[in-house]
């Protein structure tokens, strides 16, 4: 099965006060998502994978529990 990556640039603020800029794959769940809000409302996985991240001088990927996200916004 071929999975198509649908990258969405985002800004994320977590409960510990950290802010991240990176990308999430909207097709990273079992069903295709058209909007960022669908990814959180319809998505079954309790975690997001944030890749191509810039945060506090590092550039890598992070796995973040959705329960620890204060806000997330598109970063187009």
PDB file of C-alpha atoms in Angstrom:
ATOM      1  CA  UNK A   1       0.000   0.000   0.000  1.00  0.00           C
ATOM      2  CA  UNK A   2       1.454   3.345  -1.048  1.00  0.00           C
ATOM      3  CA  UNK A   3       1.004   6.235   1.382  1.00  0.00           C
ATOM      4  CA  UNK A   4       1.028   9.764  -0.008  1.00  0.00           C
ATOM      5  CA  UNK A   5       2.505  12.407   2.265  1.00  0.00           C
ATOM      6  CA  UNK A   6       0.384  15.537   2.573  1.00  0.00           C
ATOM      7  CA  UNK A   7       2.610  17.916   4.469  1.00  0.00           C
ATOM      8  CA  UNK A   8       1.017  20.726   6.500  1.00  0.00           C
ATOM      9  CA  UNK A   9       3.305  23.384   8.002  1.00  0.00           C
ATOM     10  CA  UNK A  10       2.192  24.188  11.573  1.00  0.00           C
ATOM     11  CA  UNK A  11       3.092  26.078  14.732  1.00  0.00           C
ATOM     12  CA  UNK A  12       2.478  24.172  17.977  1.00  0.00           C
ATOM     13  CA  UNK A  13       2.495  25.345  21.605  1.00  0.00           C
ATOM     14  CA  UNK A  14       2.678  22.679  24.302  1.00  0.00           C
ATOM     15  CA  UNK A  15       1.622  22.706  27.952  1.00  0.00           C
ATOM     16  CA  UNK A  16       5.219  23.169  29.123  1.00  0.00           C
ATOM     17  CA  UNK A  17       5.418  26.474  27.199  1.00  0.00           C
ATOM     18  CA  UNK A  18       7.536  25.278  24.260  1.00  0.00           C
ATOM     19  CA  UNK A  19       6.659  26.456  20.760  1.00  0.00           C
ATOM     20  CA  UNK A  20       7.575  24.429  17.671  1.00  0.00           C
ATOM     21  CA  UNK A  21       7.429  25.100  13.927  1.00  0.00           C
ATOM     22  CA  UNK A  22       7.397  22.089  11.656  1.00  0.00           C
ATOM     23  CA  UNK A  23       5.265  19.844   9.461  1.00  0.00           C
ATOM     24  CA  UNK A  24       2.726  17.117  10.062  1.00  0.00           C
ATOM     25  CA  UNK A  25       1.493  14.564   7.530  1.00  0.00           C
ATOM     26  CA  UNK A  26      -2.274  14.972   7.210  1.00  0.00           C
ATOM     27  CA  UNK A  27      -2.363  11.491   5.648  1.00  0.00           C
ATOM     28  CA  UNK A  28      -0.560   9.989   8.654  1.00  0.00           C
ATOM     29  CA  UNK A  29      -3.742   8.447  10.056  1.00  0.00           C
ATOM     30  CA  UNK A  30      -5.721   5.466   8.731  1.00  0.00           C
ATOM     31  CA  UNK A  31      -8.053   7.738   6.794  1.00  0.00           C
ATOM     32  CA  UNK A  32      -7.174  10.725   4.614  1.00  0.00           C
ATOM     33  CA  UNK A  33      -7.588  14.131   6.252  1.00  0.00           C
ATOM     34  CA  UNK A  34      -8.409  17.276   4.290  1.00  0.00           C
ATOM     35  CA  UNK A  35      -8.018  19.835   7.071  1.00  0.00           C
ATOM     36  CA  UNK A  36      -5.807  20.322  10.093  1.00  0.00           C
ATOM     37  CA  UNK A  37      -8.871  20.227  12.363  1.00  0.00           C
ATOM     38  CA  UNK A  38      -9.866  16.815  10.906  1.00  0.00           C
ATOM     39  CA  UNK A  39      -6.463  15.475  11.936  1.00  0.00           C
ATOM     40  CA  UNK A  40      -7.313  16.203  15.582  1.00  0.00           C
ATOM     41  CA  UNK A  41     -11.052  15.526  15.622  1.00  0.00           C
ATOM     42  CA  UNK A  42     -11.185  12.375  13.477  1.00  0.00           C
ATOM     43  CA  UNK A  43      -7.678  11.058  14.125  1.00  0.00           C
ATOM     44  CA  UNK A  44      -7.381   8.004  16.367  1.00  0.00           C
ATOM     45  CA  UNK A  45      -3.678   8.242  17.241  1.00  0.00           C
ATOM     46  CA  UNK A  46      -3.025  10.107  20.530  1.00  0.00           C
ATOM     47  CA  UNK A  47       0.315  11.389  19.176  1.00  0.00           C
ATOM     48  CA  UNK A  48       1.440  13.592  16.309  1.00  0.00           C
ATOM     49  CA  UNK A  49       4.774  13.339  14.554  1.00  0.00           C
ATOM     50  CA  UNK A  50       6.186  16.776  13.887  1.00  0.00           C
ATOM     51  CA  UNK A  51       9.056  16.716  11.386  1.00  0.00           C
ATOM     52  CA  UNK A  52      11.401  19.299   9.852  1.00  0.00           C
ATOM     53  CA  UNK A  53      11.106  21.052  13.210  1.00  0.00           C
ATOM     54  CA  UNK A  54      12.758  24.274  14.219  1.00  0.00           C
ATOM     55  CA  UNK A  55      12.687  24.776  17.973  1.00  0.00           C
ATOM     56  CA  UNK A  56      15.291  26.259  20.258  1.00  0.00           C
ATOM     57  CA  UNK A  57      18.092  25.898  17.717  1.00  0.00           C
ATOM     58  CA  UNK A  58      17.460  22.286  16.745  1.00  0.00           C
ATOM     59  CA  UNK A  59      16.115  20.782  13.548  1.00  0.00           C
ATOM     60  CA  UNK A  60      14.746  17.270  13.951  1.00  0.00           C
ATOM     61  CA  UNK A  61      11.452  15.517  14.615  1.00  0.00           C
ATOM     62  CA  UNK A  62       9.304  15.263  17.715  1.00  0.00           C
ATOM     63  CA  UNK A  63       6.509  12.932  18.785  1.00  0.00           C
ATOM     64  CA  UNK A  64       4.016  14.972  20.794  1.00  0.00           C
ATOM     65  CA  UNK A  65       1.025  13.721  22.778  1.00  0.00           C
ATOM     66  CA  UNK A  66      -2.095  15.554  21.532  1.00  0.00           C
ATOM     67  CA  UNK A  67      -3.225  15.972  25.161  1.00  0.00           C
ATOM     68  CA  UNK A  68      -0.195  18.233  25.793  1.00  0.00           C
ATOM     69  CA  UNK A  69      -0.942  20.622  22.928  1.00  0.00           C
ATOM     70  CA  UNK A  70      -2.326  24.014  24.014  1.00  0.00           C
ATOM     71  CA  UNK A  71      -2.817  25.264  20.458  1.00  0.00           C
ATOM     72  CA  UNK A  72      -1.824  24.420  16.904  1.00  0.00           C
ATOM     73  CA  UNK A  73      -2.132  26.681  13.863  1.00  0.00           C
ATOM     74  CA  UNK A  74      -1.349  26.387  10.150  1.00  0.00           C
ATOM     75  CA  UNK A  75       1.944  28.083   9.308  1.00  0.00           C
ATOM     76  CA  UNK A  76       1.594  28.804   5.605  1.00  0.00           C
TER      77      UNK A  76
END
